[in-house]
Coordinates of C-alpha atoms in Angstrom, one line a residue:
Chain A
M8 CA -42.4 -31.6 1.5
S9 CA -43.1 -33.6 -1.6
R10 CA -40.3 -35.1 -3.5
V11 CA -41.0 -33.0 -6.6
I12 CA -40.7 -29.7 -4.7
R13 CA -37.5 -30.8 -3.0
T14 CA -36.0 -31.9 -6.2
T15 CA -36.9 -28.6 -7.9
V16 CA -35.6 -26.5 -5.1
L17 CA -32.3 -28.4 -5.0
S18 CA -31.9 -28.3 -8.8
V19 CA -32.5 -24.5 -9.0
L20 CA -30.2 -23.8 -6.1
G21 CA -27.6 -26.2 -7.6
L22 CA -27.6 -24.4 -10.9
F23 CA -27.3 -21.1 -9.1
W24 CA -24.3 -22.5 -7.2
L25 CA -22.6 -23.4 -10.4
I26 CA -22.8 -19.9 -11.9
P27 CA -19.3 -18.9 -10.7
V28 CA -17.9 -22.1 -12.2
Y29 CA -19.6 -21.3 -15.4
L30 CA -18.2 -17.8 -15.5
L31 CA -14.7 -19.2 -14.8
V32 CA -14.8 -21.7 -17.6
V33 CA -16.3 -19.3 -20.1
N34 CA -13.9 -16.5 -19.5
A35 CA -10.9 -18.7 -19.1
S36 CA -11.7 -19.9 -22.6
K37 CA -11.6 -16.5 -24.3
S38 CA -8.5 -15.4 -26.2
P39 CA -7.0 -12.2 -24.9
E40 CA -8.2 -10.5 -28.1
A41 CA -11.8 -11.7 -27.6
F42 CA -11.8 -11.1 -23.9
S43 CA -13.7 -8.1 -22.7
S44 CA -14.3 -7.2 -19.1
K45 CA -17.6 -5.7 -20.2
D46 CA -19.1 -8.9 -21.4
S47 CA -18.6 -11.7 -19.0
W48 CA -21.7 -13.8 -19.4
L49 CA -21.5 -14.9 -23.0
P50 CA -18.9 -17.3 -24.4
A51 CA -16.8 -15.9 -27.3
D52 CA -14.1 -18.1 -28.9
F53 CA -12.3 -21.1 -27.5
A54 CA -8.7 -20.5 -26.5
L55 CA -8.6 -22.4 -23.2
F56 CA -5.5 -24.4 -24.1
D57 CA -3.6 -21.5 -25.5
N58 CA -4.4 -19.6 -22.3
I59 CA -3.3 -22.5 -20.1
S60 CA 0.1 -22.8 -21.9
E61 CA 0.4 -19.0 -21.7
A62 CA -0.3 -19.2 -17.9
M63 CA 2.3 -21.9 -17.5
R64 CA 4.9 -19.8 -19.4
L65 CA 4.2 -16.5 -17.7
S66 CA 4.5 -17.5 -14.1
G67 CA 6.7 -20.6 -14.0
M68 CA 3.6 -22.5 -13.2
A69 CA 4.7 -25.6 -15.0
E70 CA 7.6 -25.9 -12.6
S71 CA 5.7 -25.2 -9.5
A72 CA 2.9 -27.7 -10.6
A73 CA 5.5 -30.5 -10.8
S74 CA 6.9 -29.6 -7.3
T75 CA 3.4 -29.3 -5.8
L76 CA 2.6 -32.7 -7.2
L77 CA 5.7 -34.1 -5.5
Y78 CA 4.7 -32.5 -2.2
S79 CA 1.1 -33.7 -2.3
V80 CA 2.1 -37.3 -3.0
V81 CA 5.2 -37.8 -0.9
S82 CA 4.2 -35.9 2.3
P83 CA 0.8 -37.4 2.8
A84 CA 2.2 -40.9 2.0
L85 CA 4.9 -40.4 4.7
A86 CA 2.3 -38.9 7.1
V87 CA -0.2 -41.8 6.9
L88 CA 2.6 -44.3 7.5
V89 CA 3.9 -42.4 10.5
G90 CA 0.4 -41.8 11.8
A91 CA -0.5 -45.5 11.3
A92 CA 2.6 -46.5 13.2
A93 CA 1.6 -44.3 16.1
G94 CA -1.9 -45.6 16.1
F95 CA -0.6 -49.2 16.0
A96 CA 1.8 -48.5 18.9
I97 CA -1.1 -47.1 21.0
V98 CA -3.9 -49.5 20.2
A99 CA -2.3 -52.8 19.2
L100 CA 1.0 -52.7 21.2
R101 CA -0.7 -51.0 24.2
L102 CA 2.0 -48.5 24.6
R103 CA 2.3 -47.3 28.3
H104 CA 0.5 -43.9 28.7
G105 CA -0.7 -44.4 25.1
F106 CA -3.5 -41.9 25.4
A107 CA -1.1 -39.2 26.7
W108 CA 1.2 -39.8 23.8
F109 CA -1.8 -39.6 21.5
V110 CA -2.8 -36.3 22.9
V111 CA 0.8 -35.0 22.4
I112 CA 0.6 -35.9 18.7
F113 CA -3.0 -34.8 18.2
G114 CA -2.3 -31.5 20.0
G115 CA -0.2 -30.5 17.0
T116 CA -3.3 -29.9 15.1
V117 CA -4.9 -27.5 17.5
F118 CA -2.7 -24.5 17.0
P119 CA -3.0 -22.1 14.0
L120 CA -0.1 -22.3 11.5
Q121 CA 0.7 -18.7 12.3
M122 CA 2.3 -20.0 15.5
I123 CA 5.1 -21.9 13.7
L124 CA 5.8 -19.6 10.7
L125 CA 8.4 -17.3 12.2
P126 CA 10.7 -19.9 13.8
L127 CA 10.4 -22.2 10.7
M128 CA 11.5 -19.4 8.4
D129 CA 14.3 -18.4 10.7
S130 CA 15.6 -22.0 11.3
Y131 CA 15.0 -23.1 7.7
T132 CA 17.3 -20.2 6.6
R133 CA 20.0 -21.2 9.1
I134 CA 20.1 -24.9 8.2
E135 CA 19.7 -24.0 4.5
V136 CA 16.5 -25.8 3.7
F137 CA 14.7 -22.5 3.1
D138 CA 13.4 -22.5 -0.5
T139 CA 14.1 -26.2 -1.1
Q140 CA 11.8 -29.1 -2.0
L141 CA 13.1 -31.1 1.0
G142 CA 12.1 -28.3 3.4
M143 CA 8.6 -28.2 2.0
I144 CA 8.2 -32.0 2.1
I145 CA 9.3 -32.0 5.8
V146 CA 6.9 -29.3 6.9
Y147 CA 3.9 -30.7 4.9
T148 CA 4.6 -34.2 6.4
A149 CA 4.8 -32.9 10.0
I150 CA 1.5 -30.9 9.8
S151 CA -0.3 -33.9 8.2
I152 CA 0.7 -36.3 11.0
P153 CA -1.7 -35.3 13.8
F154 CA -4.8 -35.8 11.8
S155 CA -3.4 -39.0 10.3
A156 CA -2.6 -40.4 13.8
F157 CA -6.1 -39.4 15.0
V158 CA -7.9 -41.3 12.2
M159 CA -5.6 -44.3 12.3
R160 CA -5.9 -44.7 16.1
N161 CA -9.7 -44.5 15.8
F162 CA -9.6 -47.1 13.0
F163 CA -7.4 -49.5 14.8
T164 CA -9.6 -49.3 17.9
G165 CA -12.2 -51.0 15.9
I166 CA -10.1 -54.0 15.1
A167 CA -10.6 -57.0 17.4
N168 CA -7.6 -57.7 19.7
N169 CA -7.5 -61.4 18.9
V170 CA -6.2 -60.4 15.4
F171 CA -3.1 -59.3 17.2
E172 CA -3.1 -62.3 19.5
A173 CA -3.3 -64.7 16.6
A174 CA -0.3 -63.0 14.9
V175 CA 1.6 -63.3 18.1
L176 CA 0.9 -67.0 18.4
D177 CA 2.2 -67.4 14.9
G178 CA 5.4 -65.8 16.1
A179 CA 5.3 -62.8 13.8
S180 CA 7.6 -59.9 14.6
T181 CA 6.1 -56.5 15.5
W182 CA 7.1 -55.0 12.2
R183 CA 5.6 -57.9 10.3
I184 CA 2.3 -57.7 12.2
F185 CA 2.2 -53.9 11.4
S186 CA 3.1 -54.2 7.7
R187 CA 1.4 -57.4 6.8
V188 CA -1.7 -57.5 9.0
Y189 CA -2.6 -54.0 10.2
L190 CA -1.7 -51.8 7.3
P191 CA -3.5 -54.0 4.7
M192 CA -6.6 -54.1 6.9
A193 CA -6.5 -50.3 7.1
K194 CA -6.3 -49.7 3.4
S195 CA -9.5 -47.7 3.0
A196 CA -8.7 -45.5 6.0
L197 CA -5.2 -44.9 4.7
V198 CA -6.5 -43.9 1.3
A199 CA -9.1 -41.6 2.8
V200 CA -6.5 -39.8 5.0
F201 CA -4.1 -39.6 2.0
I202 CA -6.6 -38.0 -0.2
L203 CA -7.7 -35.5 2.3
Q204 CA -4.1 -34.5 3.1
A205 CA -3.0 -34.5 -0.5
T206 CA -5.9 -32.0 -1.3
F207 CA -5.0 -29.9 1.7
I208 CA -1.3 -29.7 0.6
W209 CA -2.2 -29.0 -3.0
N210 CA -4.3 -26.1 -1.9
D211 CA -1.8 -24.7 0.6
F212 CA -0.9 -21.1 0.2
L213 CA 0.5 -19.8 3.5
L214 CA 3.4 -22.2 4.0
G215 CA 4.5 -21.8 0.4
L216 CA 4.4 -18.0 0.7
V217 CA 6.6 -18.0 3.8
L218 CA 9.0 -20.9 3.1
S219 CA 9.8 -20.7 -0.6
Q220 CA 10.7 -18.2 -3.3
S221 CA 11.9 -19.7 -6.6
D222 CA 9.5 -21.0 -9.3
S223 CA 10.9 -24.5 -9.0
V224 CA 10.1 -24.8 -5.2
R225 CA 7.1 -22.5 -4.8
P226 CA 3.8 -24.4 -4.5
I227 CA 1.2 -23.8 -7.2
M228 CA -1.2 -21.6 -5.2
T229 CA 1.6 -19.2 -4.3
S230 CA 2.4 -19.0 -8.1
L231 CA -1.2 -18.4 -9.0
S232 CA -1.6 -15.7 -6.4
G233 CA 1.6 -14.0 -7.7
M234 CA 0.3 -14.2 -11.2
Q235 CA -3.1 -12.7 -10.2
S236 CA -1.4 -9.6 -8.8
T237 CA 1.1 -9.3 -11.6
Y238 CA -1.2 -9.7 -14.6
G239 CA -4.7 -8.5 -15.2
G240 CA -6.7 -6.5 -17.8
A241 CA -6.4 -8.2 -21.2
Q242 CA -4.6 -11.1 -19.6
M243 CA -7.4 -11.7 -17.2
S244 CA -8.5 -14.7 -19.2
V245 CA -5.0 -16.1 -18.8
V246 CA -5.1 -15.7 -15.0
L247 CA -8.6 -17.4 -15.0
A248 CA -7.1 -20.2 -17.1
G249 CA -4.4 -20.6 -14.5
G250 CA -7.1 -20.7 -11.8
L251 CA -9.0 -23.4 -13.7
L252 CA -5.8 -25.4 -14.2
V253 CA -4.8 -25.5 -10.5
S254 CA -8.4 -26.3 -9.5
L255 CA -8.9 -29.2 -11.8
P256 CA -6.8 -31.9 -10.0
T257 CA -8.5 -31.4 -6.7
V258 CA -12.0 -31.2 -8.2
V259 CA -11.5 -34.3 -10.3
L260 CA -9.9 -36.2 -7.4
F261 CA -12.7 -35.1 -5.2
L262 CA -15.5 -36.2 -7.6
F263 CA -13.9 -39.6 -8.2
T264 CA -13.2 -40.3 -4.6
Q265 CA -16.2 -38.8 -2.9
K266 CA -16.8 -42.0 -1.0
F267 CA -13.3 -41.8 0.5
F268 CA -13.7 -38.2 1.2
A269 CA -16.9 -38.8 3.1
R270 CA -15.3 -41.7 4.9
G271 CA -12.2 -39.7 5.8
L272 CA -14.3 -36.9 7.1
A273 CA -16.5 -39.3 9.1
L274 CA -13.5 -41.1 10.5
G275 CA -12.0 -37.7 11.4
Q276 CA -15.2 -36.5 13.2
Y277 CA -16.1 -39.4 15.4
Chain B
M137 CA -15.2 -54.3 21.0
T138 CA -14.4 -58.0 21.4
S139 CA -16.2 -60.6 23.4
E140 CA -13.0 -62.4 24.5
K141 CA -12.2 -63.0 28.1
T142 CA -9.6 -60.9 29.9
P143 CA -6.2 -61.9 28.7
T144 CA -4.5 -64.6 30.9
A145 CA -1.2 -63.9 32.6
K146 CA 0.5 -66.0 30.0
S147 CA -0.8 -64.0 27.0
A148 CA 0.1 -60.8 28.9
R149 CA 3.7 -62.1 29.3
R150 CA 3.8 -63.0 25.7
R151 CA 2.8 -59.4 24.9
D152 CA 5.7 -57.8 26.8
P153 CA 8.4 -57.9 24.1
Y154 CA 5.9 -56.5 21.7
R155 CA 5.0 -53.7 24.1
R156 CA 8.7 -52.8 24.3
S157 CA 8.8 -52.2 20.6
A158 CA 5.9 -49.8 20.8
A159 CA 8.2 -46.9 21.5
G160 CA 9.9 -47.3 18.2
F161 CA 6.6 -47.1 16.4
I162 CA 5.4 -43.9 18.0
A163 CA 8.8 -42.2 18.0
P164 CA 8.7 -40.8 14.4
G165 CA 5.4 -39.2 14.9
V166 CA 6.3 -37.7 18.3
L167 CA 9.7 -36.5 17.0
L168 CA 8.4 -34.8 13.9
V169 CA 5.6 -33.1 15.7
A170 CA 7.9 -32.0 18.6
V171 CA 10.6 -30.6 16.3
L172 CA 8.4 -28.9 13.7
L173 CA 5.3 -27.9 15.6
Y174 CA 6.0 -27.7 19.4
L175 CA 9.5 -26.2 19.3
P176 CA 8.5 -23.4 16.9
L177 CA 5.4 -22.9 19.0
L178 CA 7.5 -22.3 22.1
W179 CA 9.9 -20.1 20.2
T180 CA 7.1 -17.9 18.9
T181 CA 5.7 -17.5 22.4
F182 CA 9.2 -16.4 23.6
L183 CA 9.5 -14.0 20.6
S184 CA 6.2 -12.3 21.5
F185 CA 7.9 -10.9 24.6
T186 CA 10.8 -9.5 22.6
E187 CA 11.7 -6.8 20.0
Y188 CA 13.2 -8.7 17.1
N189 CA 13.6 -7.9 13.4
G190 CA 15.4 -11.1 12.3
L191 CA 18.8 -9.6 12.7
G192 CA 20.9 -9.8 15.9
D193 CA 19.3 -11.1 19.0
P194 CA 15.8 -10.8 20.3
E195 CA 15.6 -8.1 23.0
W196 CA 13.3 -8.8 26.0
I197 CA 10.6 -6.2 26.3
A198 CA 8.0 -8.1 28.4
F199 CA 4.4 -7.2 27.5
D200 CA 5.2 -4.2 25.3
N201 CA 4.1 -5.9 22.1
Y202 CA 0.8 -6.8 23.6
V203 CA 0.2 -3.3 24.9
E204 CA 1.1 -1.9 21.5
M205 CA -1.2 -4.4 19.8
F206 CA -4.3 -3.4 21.8
D207 CA -3.5 0.3 21.4
D208 CA -3.6 0.0 17.6
P209 CA -7.0 0.8 16.1
E210 CA -6.1 -1.1 13.0
F211 CA -5.5 -4.2 15.1
L212 CA -8.9 -3.7 16.8
G213 CA -10.4 -3.4 13.3
S214 CA -8.8 -6.7 12.4
V215 CA -10.3 -8.3 15.5
F216 CA -13.7 -6.9 14.5
N217 CA -13.4 -8.4 11.0
T218 CA -12.3 -11.7 12.4
L219 CA -15.4 -11.8 14.6
L220 CA -17.5 -10.9 11.5
W221 CA -15.9 -13.9 9.8
V222 CA -16.7 -16.2 12.7
L223 CA -20.3 -15.1 12.8
G224 CA -20.8 -15.1 9.1
T225 CA -19.3 -18.5 8.4
L226 CA -21.3 -19.9 11.3
L227 CA -24.7 -18.7 10.1
V228 CA -24.5 -18.9 6.3
P229 CA -22.6 -22.1 5.3
V230 CA -23.7 -24.2 8.3
G231 CA -27.3 -23.1 7.9
I232 CA -27.5 -23.7 4.2
G233 CA -25.5 -26.9 4.6
L234 CA -28.0 -28.2 7.0
G235 CA -30.9 -27.2 4.7
I236 CA -29.4 -29.0 1.8
A237 CA -28.7 -32.1 3.9
L238 CA -32.4 -32.1 5.0
L239 CA -33.7 -31.6 1.5
T240 CA -31.6 -34.4 0.0
W241 CA -32.2 -36.8 2.9
N242 CA -34.0 -40.0 1.7
L243 CA -34.5 -38.3 -1.7
K244 CA -34.0 -40.4 -4.8
G245 CA -30.9 -39.0 -6.7
G246 CA -30.0 -36.9 -3.6
S247 CA -26.3 -37.5 -3.9
W248 CA -26.4 -36.2 -7.5
L249 CA -28.3 -33.1 -6.4
R250 CA -25.7 -32.5 -3.7
L251 CA -22.9 -32.6 -6.3
P252 CA -23.0 -28.9 -7.4
F253 CA -22.5 -27.8 -3.9
L254 CA -19.5 -30.1 -3.4
I255 CA -17.5 -28.9 -6.4
P256 CA -16.5 -25.5 -4.9
Y257 CA -15.4 -27.3 -1.7
A258 CA -12.5 -29.0 -3.7
L259 CA -11.3 -25.5 -4.8
S260 CA -8.5 -23.7 -2.9
G261 CA -9.0 -20.4 -1.1
I262 CA -6.8 -18.9 -3.8
G263 CA -8.9 -20.5 -6.6
V264 CA -12.1 -19.1 -5.0
G265 CA -10.4 -15.7 -4.7
V266 CA -9.5 -15.7 -8.4
I267 CA -13.1 -16.5 -9.4
W268 CA -14.8 -14.1 -7.1
S269 CA -12.4 -11.2 -7.7
F270 CA -13.4 -11.5 -11.3
V271 CA -17.1 -11.7 -10.5
L272 CA -17.0 -8.8 -8.0
S273 CA -14.6 -6.4 -9.8
G274 CA -15.9 -3.0 -10.8
D275 CA -18.1 -3.6 -13.9
G276 CA -17.5 -7.3 -13.4
A277 CA -19.9 -10.1 -13.9
L278 CA -22.1 -9.2 -11.0
D279 CA -22.4 -5.6 -11.9
Q280 CA -23.2 -6.6 -15.5
A281 CA -26.0 -8.9 -14.3
L282 CA -27.4 -6.2 -12.1
A283 CA -27.2 -3.7 -14.9
A284 CA -29.4 -6.0 -17.0
F285 CA -32.1 -5.6 -14.3
G286 CA -31.6 -1.8 -14.4
V287 CA -29.5 -1.6 -11.2
T288 CA -26.5 0.6 -12.1
D289 CA -25.7 2.3 -8.8
T290 CA -23.9 -0.7 -7.3
P291 CA -21.5 -0.4 -4.4
R292 CA -17.8 -1.1 -4.9
W293 CA -17.9 -4.7 -3.6
L294 CA -14.3 -5.2 -2.7
V295 CA -13.5 -1.6 -1.8
D296 CA -16.1 -0.4 0.7
A297 CA -15.7 -1.7 4.2
P298 CA -17.2 -3.6 5.9
L299 CA -19.0 -4.7 2.7
N300 CA -15.8 -6.2 1.3
T301 CA -15.5 -8.5 4.3
V302 CA -19.2 -9.5 4.0
V303 CA -18.9 -10.4 0.3
M304 CA -15.7 -12.4 1.0
I305 CA -17.6 -14.2 3.7
L306 CA -20.3 -15.0 1.2
A307 CA -17.7 -16.3 -1.3
T308 CA -16.3 -18.5 1.4
A309 CA -19.8 -19.7 2.2
W310 CA -20.3 -20.6 -1.4
Q311 CA -17.3 -22.8 -1.0
G312 CA -18.1 -24.3 2.4
V313 CA -21.8 -25.2 2.1
G314 CA -21.0 -28.6 0.4
V315 CA -18.9 -30.0 3.1
N316 CA -21.3 -29.0 5.8
A317 CA -24.1 -30.6 3.8
L318 CA -22.0 -33.8 3.5
L319 CA -21.3 -33.9 7.2
F320 CA -24.9 -33.3 8.1
T321 CA -25.9 -36.0 5.6
I322 CA -23.6 -38.5 7.4
G323 CA -25.3 -37.5 10.6
L324 CA -28.8 -37.9 9.3
Q325 CA -28.0 -41.3 7.8
S326 CA -26.7 -42.5 11.2
I327 CA -30.0 -41.7 13.0
P328 CA -31.8 -45.0 13.9
K329 CA -35.0 -45.7 12.1
E330 CA -37.3 -46.6 15.1
P331 CA -37.8 -43.3 16.8
L332 CA -38.3 -41.7 13.4
E333 CA -41.1 -44.1 12.5
A334 CA -42.6 -43.8 15.9
A335 CA -42.7 -40.0 15.6
R336 CA -44.2 -40.2 12.1
M337 CA -46.9 -42.5 13.4
D338 CA -47.7 -39.9 16.0
G339 CA -48.2 -37.5 13.1
A340 CA -45.0 -35.5 13.5
N341 CA -43.9 -34.1 10.1
G342 CA -41.9 -31.3 8.6
F343 CA -40.8 -28.8 11.1
R344 CA -42.1 -30.6 14.1
L345 CA -40.2 -33.8 13.2
F346 CA -37.1 -31.7 12.7
R347 CA -37.4 -29.9 16.0
S348 CA -38.4 -32.8 18.2
I349 CA -36.3 -35.7 16.7
L350 CA -33.8 -34.7 14.0
W351 CA -32.3 -31.6 15.6
P352 CA -31.6 -33.2 19.1
M353 CA -30.1 -36.3 17.4
L354 CA -27.9 -34.1 15.2
R355 CA -26.6 -32.2 18.2
P356 CA -23.2 -34.0 18.6
L357 CA -22.5 -33.6 14.9
T358 CA -23.6 -29.9 15.0
A359 CA -21.1 -29.3 17.8
V360 CA -18.4 -30.7 15.5
V361 CA -19.5 -28.7 12.5
V362 CA -19.8 -25.5 14.5
G363 CA -16.5 -26.1 16.2
L364 CA -14.7 -26.8 12.9
S365 CA -16.3 -23.8 11.3
I366 CA -15.3 -21.4 14.2
V367 CA -11.7 -22.6 14.3
A368 CA -11.4 -22.4 10.5
S369 CA -12.8 -18.9 10.3
L370 CA -10.5 -17.6 13.0
K371 CA -7.6 -18.5 10.8
T372 CA -9.0 -16.9 7.6
F373 CA -6.1 -15.9 5.4
D374 CA -6.0 -17.2 1.9
I375 CA -9.1 -15.8 0.5
V376 CA -8.6 -12.3 2.0
Q377 CA -4.9 -12.2 0.8
G378 CA -6.1 -13.4 -2.6
M379 CA -8.9 -10.9 -3.0
T380 CA -8.1 -7.7 -1.3
K381 CA -4.7 -8.2 0.4
G382 CA -6.4 -6.9 3.5
G383 CA -7.1 -3.5 1.8
P384 CA -8.0 -0.9 0.9
G385 CA -5.5 0.3 3.5
R386 CA -6.0 -2.3 6.2
D387 CA -9.8 -2.3 6.1
S388 CA -10.4 -5.9 5.4
E389 CA -7.6 -7.5 7.4
T390 CA -8.2 -10.5 9.6
L391 CA -6.0 -11.5 12.5
A392 CA -4.1 -14.1 10.5
L393 CA -3.4 -11.5 7.8
T394 CA -2.3 -8.8 10.3
M395 CA 0.1 -11.4 11.8
Y396 CA 1.5 -12.1 8.4
K397 CA 1.9 -8.5 7.5
E398 CA 3.6 -7.4 10.7
S399 CA 6.0 -10.4 10.5
F400 CA 6.9 -10.8 6.9
V401 CA 6.2 -7.4 5.4
N402 CA 7.2 -5.1 8.2
T403 CA 9.6 -7.6 9.8
E404 CA 8.2 -6.8 13.2
Y405 CA 8.8 -10.3 14.4
G406 CA 8.0 -9.7 18.1
L407 CA 4.7 -8.0 17.3
G408 CA 3.8 -10.6 14.7
A409 CA 4.5 -13.3 17.3
A410 CA 2.3 -11.5 19.9
I411 CA -0.6 -11.5 17.3
A412 CA 0.0 -15.2 16.7
V413 CA -0.1 -15.9 20.4
F414 CA -3.4 -13.9 20.7
L415 CA -4.9 -15.8 17.7
T416 CA -3.8 -19.1 19.3
V417 CA -5.4 -18.3 22.7
V418 CA -8.7 -17.4 21.0
T419 CA -8.5 -20.5 18.8
L420 CA -7.8 -22.7 21.8
V421 CA -10.8 -21.3 23.7
A422 CA -13.0 -21.9 20.7
S423 CA -11.6 -25.4 20.2
I424 CA -12.5 -26.6 23.7
L425 CA -16.1 -27.2 22.6
Y426 CA -15.0 -29.1 19.6
L427 CA -12.2 -31.1 21.3
R428 CA -14.4 -32.1 24.2
Q429 CA -16.7 -33.7 21.7
Q430 CA -14.0 -35.5 19.8
L431 CA -11.9 -36.8 22.7
S432 CA -14.8 -37.8 24.9
S433 CA -16.5 -39.9 22.2
K434 CA -13.6 -42.4 22.2
H435 CA -11.5 -42.3 25.3
G436 CA -8.8 -44.6 26.3
G437 CA -6.7 -46.7 24.0

């Protein structure tokens, strides 16, 4: 097919793809007075920022946004470190039965989350971390580890072994080799995994729904969903503004780090 | 791969103390995964053979939950919907994704033209649900657009079953096309140039080129995309909970949603656990295709 036809087809399809985004932005910008469910396609006034602050006020969204930010920075950071340490042990330190241990860690990613929800809720309540930020950070870290270990092991497999030998000859300690040689070399892979997992955690709904209750602990998607079922009608524009607000961070992050995303996905697939 | 000779006995001995410290490096990962993923997994399996509502002790009832599950027409409806999800998300987003990857391949400005499809991918299931609930509600944006073309007798998109499941699958497809396109693009870029040029010299173009060269070379990647897509669709929860809550009644429930409702709404923990086990078995069977691909490509370590 000629380039012109391909470009045209893609442009038309691309515009078509953006229609829902257009509808979201236009209607999230209407003030509750100007909002009419009968007229969705045309813009009216511009009250996006009022709607956003109203959304934050109505649903405790400001508090849950702060918590979610905490979870999606701390948990993936811990997980990439733990995953990198595991990959380092298997590949560079040649841990005995390394592949078996790898399968043990990676196996954690195979099961649906549904399999861990009941016992987690039950035991979280017993040890009193239910509805706490600590509890959320722990569970998000744990579920991010398998993928992180998978990518980091693959990445370290590509590093020549004489890098390790040279550091040994210099008499560096294991910890030093890990933190000063291997981690810095893996920077791009670490960032790629971090971004993928941060996005995943920011977008989580199910764990938040089961393991938290209060506005200050509840992740943002759970807040938004609660808001969607509580408010509607004239306040639809406020709900849409909330939807736009929680989507912005991941979309912006994604667009600016597409390269890392693609790399993370590629590292994860091969 | 390195070109160095096999390590001498001396360097192997030098390695020993390092090897001993390996346990410490792998321990945090193994411990966290064991305590937060594997232990709960075993406990859920145990619960699936019990009657338990969260109070008192679980009471052993062997396979009763499983029998009850398969006797329930609502559960079978949920299995049907889940199959519809698997089929739909396989055909639509994987197919369109491949199409977009092929169209943008070697095209000037291709990465820009791919961008509109990638934006929805960064949205959450809940975000997608908020947008599409608005579009599909009675007299919503879609109905208004259709009315402009004179179509007024529209179905109730999110109420009539199984139409509600179908439109939610399409909403998910809207979100998922971009990532499939990106993955197929990575695959296309990794195809070596020589066989392509040879085929072009032989006059292969368009569909023939695709069928005889591109498609076979994309096969490993297709297995991954298909595997990922099946596994993800089996676990469909967010978008359905966000858009219809499984309703009306229980018409649009998926397995993941039925599990959630039985466990956390009806506090039938034993039954909820049995559904989780069933979902897991199905997911594992579906994952074998995908895992074989992943683990065989880089074995050892």
